[in-house]
Short mmCIF file of C-alpha atoms and ligand atoms in Angstrom, two decimals:
data_model
loop_
_atom_site.label_atom_id
_atom_site.label_comp_id
_atom_site.label_asym_id
_atom_site.label_seq_id
_atom_site.Cartn_x
_atom_site.Cartn_y
_atom_site.Cartn_z
CA MET A 1 -0.06 0.12 0.29
CA LEU A 2 1.54 3.59 -0.94
CA LYS A 3 1.69 5.80 2.34
CA ARG A 4 3.02 9.38 3.17
CA VAL A 5 6.32 9.05 4.42
CA LEU A 6 7.99 11.59 6.48
CA VAL A 7 11.82 11.32 6.87
CA SER A 8 13.32 13.44 9.78
CA GLY A 9 16.71 13.73 8.76
CA GLY A 10 16.18 12.86 5.35
CA ALA A 11 19.19 14.23 3.78
CA GLY A 12 21.88 12.64 5.76
CA PHE A 13 23.96 9.88 5.12
CA LEU A 14 21.30 7.02 6.25
CA GLY A 15 18.35 9.27 5.46
CA SER A 16 19.23 9.83 1.77
CA HIS A 17 19.37 6.21 1.30
CA LEU A 18 15.92 5.31 3.02
CA CYS A 19 14.67 8.38 0.77
CA ASP A 20 15.99 6.67 -2.49
CA ARG A 21 14.12 3.36 -1.47
CA LEU A 22 10.75 4.91 -0.54
CA VAL A 23 10.92 6.99 -3.48
CA GLU A 24 11.45 3.67 -5.75
CA ALA A 25 8.76 2.45 -3.74
CA GLY A 26 6.30 4.81 -5.09
CA HIS A 27 5.81 6.25 -1.68
CA GLU A 28 5.06 10.08 -0.99
CA VAL A 29 8.15 10.98 0.83
CA LEU A 30 8.33 14.16 2.91
CA CYS A 31 12.15 14.65 3.31
CA LEU A 32 12.74 17.23 6.52
CA ASP A 33 16.18 18.31 7.44
CA ASN A 34 17.93 21.48 8.47
CA PHE A 35 21.59 20.42 6.40
CA PHE A 36 23.22 20.93 9.70
CA THR A 37 25.62 17.62 8.97
CA SER A 38 24.27 17.07 5.35
CA GLN A 39 24.22 19.22 1.97
CA LYS A 40 21.69 19.35 -0.57
CA SER A 41 23.76 17.10 -3.27
CA ASN A 42 22.66 14.35 -1.20
CA ILE A 43 19.03 14.30 -2.43
CA THR A 44 19.30 16.56 -5.62
CA HIS A 45 18.57 13.44 -7.75
CA LEU A 46 15.27 13.30 -5.99
CA LEU A 47 14.22 16.72 -6.03
CA ASP A 48 12.36 16.52 -9.49
CA ARG A 49 10.52 13.09 -8.46
CA PRO A 50 6.80 13.80 -8.43
CA ASN A 51 6.56 11.77 -5.05
CA PHE A 52 9.56 13.69 -3.03
CA GLU A 53 9.35 17.07 -1.51
CA PHE A 54 12.03 18.68 0.62
CA ILE A 55 11.05 20.75 3.87
CA ARG A 56 14.09 22.73 5.32
CA HIS A 57 13.06 22.69 9.07
CA ASP A 58 14.69 22.39 12.21
CA VAL A 59 13.31 19.57 14.14
CA THR A 60 13.59 21.60 17.73
CA GLU A 61 10.93 23.77 16.54
CA PRO A 62 7.30 22.12 16.26
CA ILE A 63 5.82 21.27 12.75
CA THR A 64 2.33 19.86 11.65
CA LEU A 65 2.42 17.56 8.81
CA GLU A 66 -0.20 14.95 7.83
CA VAL A 67 1.70 11.37 7.24
CA ASP A 68 0.97 8.02 7.88
CA GLU A 69 4.67 6.86 8.77
CA ILE A 70 7.46 8.60 10.48
CA PHE A 71 11.18 7.63 10.66
CA ASN A 72 12.78 9.74 13.27
CA LEU A 73 16.40 10.09 12.15
CA ALA A 74 17.55 13.91 12.85
CA CYS A 75 20.39 13.79 14.97
CA PRO A 76 23.71 14.55 14.45
CA ALA A 77 25.66 11.17 14.41
CA ALA A 78 29.35 11.59 14.36
CA PRO A 79 30.99 12.25 17.58
CA GLY A 80 32.86 15.61 16.23
CA HIS A 81 29.72 16.59 15.06
CA TYR A 82 27.42 15.82 18.25
CA GLN A 83 30.15 16.95 20.50
CA TYR A 84 30.29 20.60 18.69
CA ASN A 85 27.10 21.89 20.07
CA PRO A 86 26.18 19.25 22.71
CA ILE A 87 23.62 21.44 24.08
CA LYS A 88 21.92 21.56 20.44
CA THR A 89 22.33 17.94 20.06
CA ILE A 90 20.53 16.80 23.25
CA LYS A 91 17.76 19.72 22.29
CA THR A 92 17.66 17.69 18.87
CA SER A 93 17.03 13.97 20.55
CA VAL A 94 14.69 15.26 23.05
CA LEU A 95 12.45 18.13 21.54
CA GLY A 96 12.87 16.64 17.81
CA SER A 97 11.37 13.32 19.12
CA ILE A 98 8.74 15.08 21.17
CA HIS A 99 7.45 16.97 18.02
CA MET A 100 7.94 14.00 15.84
CA LEU A 101 6.18 12.08 18.34
CA GLY A 102 3.35 14.73 18.96
CA ILE A 103 2.50 14.46 14.68
CA ALA A 104 2.53 10.88 15.29
CA LYS A 105 -0.24 10.92 18.31
CA ARG A 106 -2.18 13.65 16.50
CA VAL A 107 -2.60 11.64 12.76
CA GLY A 108 -2.11 8.01 14.18
CA ALA A 109 1.20 7.69 12.58
CA ARG A 110 3.43 4.78 13.03
CA ILE A 111 7.13 6.10 13.93
CA LEU A 112 10.18 4.47 13.36
CA HIS A 113 13.13 5.87 16.14
CA ALA A 114 16.84 5.41 14.92
CA SER A 115 18.24 4.80 18.26
CA THR A 116 22.06 3.64 18.81
CA SER A 117 24.47 1.28 19.90
CA GLU A 118 25.85 4.24 22.23
CA VAL A 119 22.95 3.41 24.74
CA TYR A 120 24.92 1.08 25.94
CA GLY A 121 27.87 2.90 26.19
CA ASP A 122 31.17 1.57 27.14
CA PRO A 123 29.52 -2.01 27.32
CA THR A 124 30.51 -4.41 29.92
CA VAL A 125 28.29 -7.26 28.46
CA HIS A 126 29.70 -8.60 24.95
CA PRO A 127 28.12 -8.94 22.53
CA GLN A 128 25.57 -6.46 23.15
CA THR A 129 21.93 -7.92 23.23
CA GLU A 130 18.79 -5.40 23.85
CA ASP A 131 18.06 -6.07 27.39
CA TYR A 132 21.24 -5.01 28.46
CA ARG A 133 21.05 -1.44 29.91
CA GLY A 134 24.25 -0.01 29.56
CA ASN A 135 27.40 1.53 30.92
CA VAL A 136 27.16 5.27 30.05
CA ASN A 137 28.24 8.10 31.50
CA PRO A 138 26.02 10.70 32.02
CA ILE A 139 28.51 13.63 32.36
CA GLY A 140 31.00 12.80 29.88
CA PRO A 141 31.62 14.46 26.50
CA ARG A 142 29.41 11.51 24.90
CA ALA A 143 26.67 12.08 26.95
CA CYS A 144 24.90 14.75 24.96
CA TYR A 145 24.36 11.84 22.35
CA ASP A 146 24.23 8.94 24.34
CA GLU A 147 21.78 10.30 27.12
CA GLY A 148 19.56 12.06 24.49
CA LYS A 149 19.06 8.82 22.57
CA ARG A 150 18.56 7.20 25.81
CA ALA A 151 15.76 9.65 26.73
CA ALA A 152 14.38 9.34 23.38
CA GLU A 153 13.72 5.74 23.95
CA THR A 154 12.13 6.62 27.25
CA LEU A 155 9.77 9.13 25.07
CA MET A 156 9.06 6.45 22.70
CA PHE A 157 7.62 3.90 24.97
CA ASP A 158 6.07 6.56 27.30
CA TYR A 159 3.98 7.80 24.29
CA HIS A 160 3.28 4.23 23.36
CA ARG A 161 2.26 3.43 27.07
CA GLN A 162 0.26 6.59 27.92
CA ASN A 163 -0.99 7.51 24.25
CA LYS A 164 -0.78 4.11 21.98
CA VAL A 165 1.50 5.63 19.87
CA ASP A 166 2.48 2.86 17.38
CA ILE A 167 6.47 3.00 17.81
CA LYS A 168 9.19 1.09 16.20
CA VAL A 169 12.91 1.44 18.19
CA ILE A 170 15.90 0.37 16.18
CA ARG A 171 19.48 0.56 17.96
CA ILE A 172 22.02 1.19 15.21
CA PHE A 173 25.54 -0.15 15.23
CA ASN A 174 28.28 1.57 13.07
CA THR A 175 27.20 2.10 9.65
CA TYR A 176 29.26 3.26 6.57
CA GLY A 177 29.00 3.49 3.01
CA PRO A 178 28.57 6.05 -0.04
CA ARG A 179 27.38 9.49 0.81
CA MET A 180 29.18 9.52 4.27
CA HIS A 181 30.10 13.02 4.63
CA PRO A 182 33.90 13.13 4.02
CA PHE A 183 34.61 15.65 6.90
CA ASP A 184 32.42 14.08 9.20
CA GLY A 185 35.51 12.78 11.23
CA ARG A 186 34.29 8.91 11.76
CA VAL A 187 36.31 6.27 11.42
CA VAL A 188 35.71 5.12 7.83
CA SER A 189 35.41 8.12 6.26
CA ASN A 190 38.60 9.48 7.86
CA PHE A 191 40.62 6.60 6.94
CA ILE A 192 39.23 6.41 3.54
CA ARG A 193 39.81 10.05 2.80
CA GLN A 194 43.43 10.16 3.94
CA ALA A 195 44.35 6.44 2.41
CA LEU A 196 43.22 8.40 -1.17
CA GLN A 197 45.67 11.34 -0.24
CA ASN A 198 48.20 9.19 0.94
CA GLU A 199 48.31 10.57 4.27
CA THR A 200 49.01 9.08 7.58
CA ILE A 201 46.03 6.83 8.61
CA SER A 202 45.25 8.52 11.99
CA LEU A 203 44.80 5.94 14.93
CA TYR A 204 43.09 6.69 17.91
CA GLY A 205 44.98 5.18 20.51
CA ASP A 206 46.67 1.84 19.59
CA GLY A 207 43.89 0.83 17.68
CA SER A 208 42.61 -2.50 19.35
CA GLN A 209 39.24 -0.92 20.17
CA THR A 210 36.72 -3.02 18.23
CA ARG A 211 33.82 -1.76 16.17
CA SER A 212 31.29 -3.98 13.79
CA PHE A 213 30.56 -1.95 10.46
CA CYS A 214 27.40 -2.66 9.03
CA PHE A 215 27.02 -1.55 5.28
CA VAL A 216 24.32 1.14 4.33
CA SER A 217 22.07 -1.09 2.07
CA ASP A 218 21.85 -3.76 4.79
CA LEU A 219 21.07 -1.37 7.22
CA ILE A 220 17.77 0.02 5.19
CA ASP A 221 16.79 -3.20 4.51
CA GLY A 222 16.67 -3.61 8.33
CA MET A 223 15.39 -0.42 9.12
CA LEU A 224 12.21 -1.03 6.62
CA ALA A 225 11.77 -4.17 7.83
CA MET A 226 11.51 -3.14 11.35
CA MET A 227 9.18 -0.33 10.06
CA ASN A 228 6.99 -3.10 8.16
CA SER A 229 7.19 -5.85 10.80
CA GLU A 230 4.06 -7.01 12.84
CA ASP A 231 1.65 -4.85 14.98
CA GLY A 232 2.85 -4.77 18.43
CA PHE A 233 6.34 -5.37 18.07
CA THR A 234 8.26 -2.26 19.72
CA GLY A 235 11.81 -3.45 19.73
CA PRO A 236 14.26 -2.18 20.83
CA VAL A 237 16.05 -4.08 18.35
CA ASN A 238 19.94 -4.02 17.32
CA ILE A 239 20.41 -3.65 13.54
CA GLY A 240 24.18 -3.93 12.76
CA ASN A 241 26.76 -6.54 11.23
CA PRO A 242 28.07 -8.59 14.15
CA HIS A 243 31.43 -9.42 12.36
CA GLU A 244 33.81 -7.42 14.99
CA PHE A 245 37.25 -6.08 13.87
CA THR A 246 39.87 -3.95 15.83
CA ILE A 247 40.37 -0.08 14.39
CA LYS A 248 43.50 -1.26 13.34
CA GLU A 249 42.41 -4.30 11.51
CA LEU A 250 40.11 -1.76 9.56
CA ALA A 251 42.97 0.90 8.73
CA ASP A 252 44.57 -1.82 7.36
CA ALA A 253 41.78 -3.08 5.28
CA VAL A 254 41.56 0.57 4.01
CA VAL A 255 45.14 0.74 2.95
CA ARG A 256 45.17 -2.37 1.17
CA LEU A 257 42.08 -1.94 -0.67
CA SER A 258 42.48 1.23 -1.84
CA GLY A 259 46.50 0.77 -2.91
CA SER A 260 47.47 3.66 -0.80
CA SER A 261 50.99 3.90 0.31
CA SER A 262 49.89 5.75 3.62
CA ASP A 263 51.38 4.74 7.09
CA ILE A 264 49.57 4.01 9.78
CA GLN A 265 50.00 5.80 12.80
CA THR A 266 48.60 6.61 16.70
CA THR A 267 48.01 10.62 16.10
CA ARG A 268 46.08 10.72 19.44
CA ALA A 269 45.30 9.27 22.75
CA LEU A 270 41.93 7.50 22.72
CA PRO A 271 39.17 10.14 23.16
CA GLU A 272 37.44 10.33 26.68
CA ASP A 273 34.78 7.50 27.26
CA ASP A 274 35.40 6.03 23.83
CA PRO A 275 34.13 2.27 23.96
CA LEU A 276 36.61 -0.45 23.83
CA GLN A 277 34.75 -2.76 22.29
CA ARG A 278 31.29 -2.97 20.67
CA ARG A 279 29.21 -5.94 18.62
CA PRO A 280 25.81 -6.50 18.40
CA ASP A 281 23.96 -9.80 19.13
CA ILE A 282 21.65 -9.63 16.40
CA SER A 283 19.46 -12.79 17.48
CA LEU A 284 16.39 -10.78 17.92
CA ALA A 285 16.22 -9.45 14.53
CA LYS A 286 17.12 -12.44 12.63
CA LYS A 287 14.11 -14.10 14.84
CA VAL A 288 11.45 -11.52 14.27
CA LEU A 289 12.49 -9.46 11.25
CA ASP A 290 14.22 -12.37 9.20
CA TRP A 291 16.71 -10.20 8.73
CA GLU A 292 20.51 -10.14 8.83
CA PRO A 293 23.51 -8.42 6.88
CA LYS A 294 24.93 -10.03 3.45
CA VAL A 295 27.39 -7.39 2.73
CA GLN A 296 30.88 -8.07 4.33
CA LEU A 297 33.52 -5.36 5.21
CA ASN A 298 36.07 -5.84 2.28
CA GLU A 299 32.89 -5.43 -0.32
CA GLY A 300 31.36 -2.46 1.34
CA LEU A 301 34.81 -0.74 1.88
CA GLU A 302 35.39 -1.04 -1.76
CA LYS A 303 32.03 0.55 -2.69
CA THR A 304 32.55 3.10 -0.27
CA ILE A 305 36.13 4.02 -1.69
CA GLU A 306 34.68 3.92 -5.48
CA PHE A 307 32.30 6.51 -3.88
CA PHE A 308 35.03 8.68 -2.36
CA ARG A 309 37.40 8.19 -5.46
CA SER A 310 34.52 9.94 -7.52
CA ILE A 311 33.48 13.12 -5.40
CA ASP A 312 35.29 16.33 -5.35
CA LEU A 313 35.94 17.32 -2.01
CA ALA A 314 36.32 21.02 -2.55
CA GLU A 315 32.24 20.53 -3.00
CA TYR A 316 32.06 19.27 0.56
CA ARG A 317 31.47 21.85 3.50
CA ALA A 318 32.89 20.37 6.66
CA PRO A 319 30.01 20.94 9.21
CA THR A 320 32.12 21.53 12.08
CA PRO A 321 35.78 21.72 12.21
CA ASN A 322 36.20 18.31 14.41
CA TYR A 323 37.48 15.65 11.53
P1 NAD B 1 23.81 12.16 9.67
O1 NAD B 1 24.80 13.45 10.20
O2 NAD B 1 24.41 11.99 8.17
O3 NAD B 1 22.55 12.40 9.47
C1 NAD B 1 21.57 13.20 10.00
C2 NAD B 1 20.59 14.38 9.46
O4 NAD B 1 20.03 15.00 10.42
C3 NAD B 1 21.64 15.19 8.55
O5 NAD B 1 21.05 15.43 7.49
C4 NAD B 1 21.24 16.57 9.92
O6 NAD B 1 21.44 17.71 8.55
C5 NAD B 1 19.84 16.12 10.09
N1 NAD B 1 20.03 17.21 11.41
C6 NAD B 1 20.61 17.13 12.58
N2 NAD B 1 20.13 18.18 13.40
C7 NAD B 1 18.82 18.20 12.59
C8 NAD B 1 17.96 19.26 13.42
N3 NAD B 1 18.00 20.04 14.73
N4 NAD B 1 16.72 19.44 12.63
C9 NAD B 1 16.75 18.58 11.34
N5 NAD B 1 17.55 17.96 11.04
C10 NAD B 1 18.57 17.82 11.57
O7 NAD B 1 24.06 11.04 10.25
P2 NAD B 1 23.39 9.79 9.95
O8 NAD B 1 24.33 8.61 10.12
O9 NAD B 1 22.64 9.38 8.65
O10 NAD B 1 22.70 9.08 10.98
C11 NAD B 1 21.01 9.33 11.45
C12 NAD B 1 20.62 8.82 12.17
O11 NAD B 1 20.78 6.99 12.44
C13 NAD B 1 21.02 9.72 13.48
O12 NAD B 1 19.67 9.97 14.13
C14 NAD B 1 21.75 8.67 14.13
O13 NAD B 1 21.94 9.05 15.37
C15 NAD B 1 21.46 7.26 14.03
N6 NAD B 1 22.64 6.50 13.82
C16 NAD B 1 23.27 6.24 13.06
C17 NAD B 1 24.77 5.54 13.00
C18 NAD B 1 25.74 5.29 12.11
O14 NAD B 1 26.39 4.55 12.13
N7 NAD B 1 25.39 5.84 10.82
C19 NAD B 1 24.83 4.51 14.07
C20 NAD B 1 23.64 4.86 15.01
C21 NAD B 1 22.81 5.69 15.02
N1 UDP B 2 38.88 6.36 15.61
C1 UDP B 2 40.32 6.49 14.90
N2 UDP B 2 40.60 7.49 14.02
C2 UDP B 2 39.89 8.51 13.46
C3 UDP B 2 38.47 8.47 13.40
C4 UDP B 2 38.04 7.56 14.70
O1 UDP B 2 40.86 5.57 15.52
O2 UDP B 2 40.04 8.87 12.45
C5 UDP B 2 38.38 5.60 16.45
C6 UDP B 2 37.35 5.91 17.65
O3 UDP B 2 38.54 6.54 18.54
C7 UDP B 2 36.66 4.98 17.66
C8 UDP B 2 36.28 4.34 16.65
O4 UDP B 2 37.54 4.55 15.56
O5 UDP B 2 37.44 3.89 19.19
C9 UDP B 2 35.18 4.61 15.89
O6 UDP B 2 34.81 5.88 15.81
P1 UDP B 2 33.80 6.77 14.97
O7 UDP B 2 33.86 8.34 15.40
O8 UDP B 2 33.60 6.43 13.61
O9 UDP B 2 32.69 6.51 15.87
P2 UDP B 2 31.72 5.62 17.16
O10 UDP B 2 32.06 4.26 17.33
O11 UDP B 2 33.01 6.08 18.19
O12 UDP B 2 30.83 6.41 17.64
#
């Protein structure tokens, strides 16, 4: 059935891929964004599609819209971006979610919230299952994001219990792919940008910390499977790739696959509160959504490197100085 779908944060890395898929499926797509960490070029190819509309708006301000479904993605996601203006980050998560939930409540729309593995903080349980309550420092430099996202989950479940809002909550683990902002400071974009320019690859700490990297097409499959899942399944559900790599292994892979002559060096100490290990347990997503990732790291990195080769860095404005 064709639907009117609102994607907040729709011009961003994940949001723009989601809009592509929704437009292709024929839905009427409202993409809402303030371009804080993205730019128009992510969605230019959609602007002349009859079933796509762009609304420039900041989610910390209320807005009235009539839709059938909402994807709540608006929020800076890269550590350098969300730490740039931490008060604005937590406002975006909390006020943004309240405003999107307000629309969902008023018009009876289903809402999917893009939560994060950061709700687990620096985890003491490994791999992370959805029932793990996390180890977040509430007063550290990552708290504006982690606690904002935790509060947004609380809001989702309170609107669900109090107002019967139809909610779907996914916890996204590190995702990468084409259209990552080349100056977002995230590890994959930094390493590929540096490798293609034969610059030193910037390891933070000794590179023994781990992450699990999910390719964007797999992530969008999981997100859509959750939005279309059976009535009453609220989540939270982990969406990510369960293969775990050290950051040093990632650096080696990027250098090898890009044919770079870069050296790999520790350029700064591990940032404060940087999680030491992270890997999703995706048993719940497999069971309920029949979803698991298909694209493994080498293949996804090749596609991402190809994208970075195809862009002109001079056409990108760094959203913040932190990259
Ligand atoms: P992104 O920065 O590319 O996208 C976020 C989008 O939200 C951007 O287009 C930005 O301009 C917009 N935005 C930010 N503040 C806004 C505001 N106040 N009003 C309106 N728009 C605003 O990041 P992304 O990787 O695409 O992440 C999308 C969502 O997924 C975020 O909510 C993020 O927390 C979540 N997530 C992403 C990852 C990942 O690895 N990519 C992991 C966990 C969670
Ligand atoms: N990192 C790194 N070099 C960089 C950027 C990041 O070694 O140039 C490390 C960072 O310290 C963290 C991991 O890579 O341990 C992932 O960082 P990212 O900012 O991509 O996302 P996070 O998972 O921490 O939110």
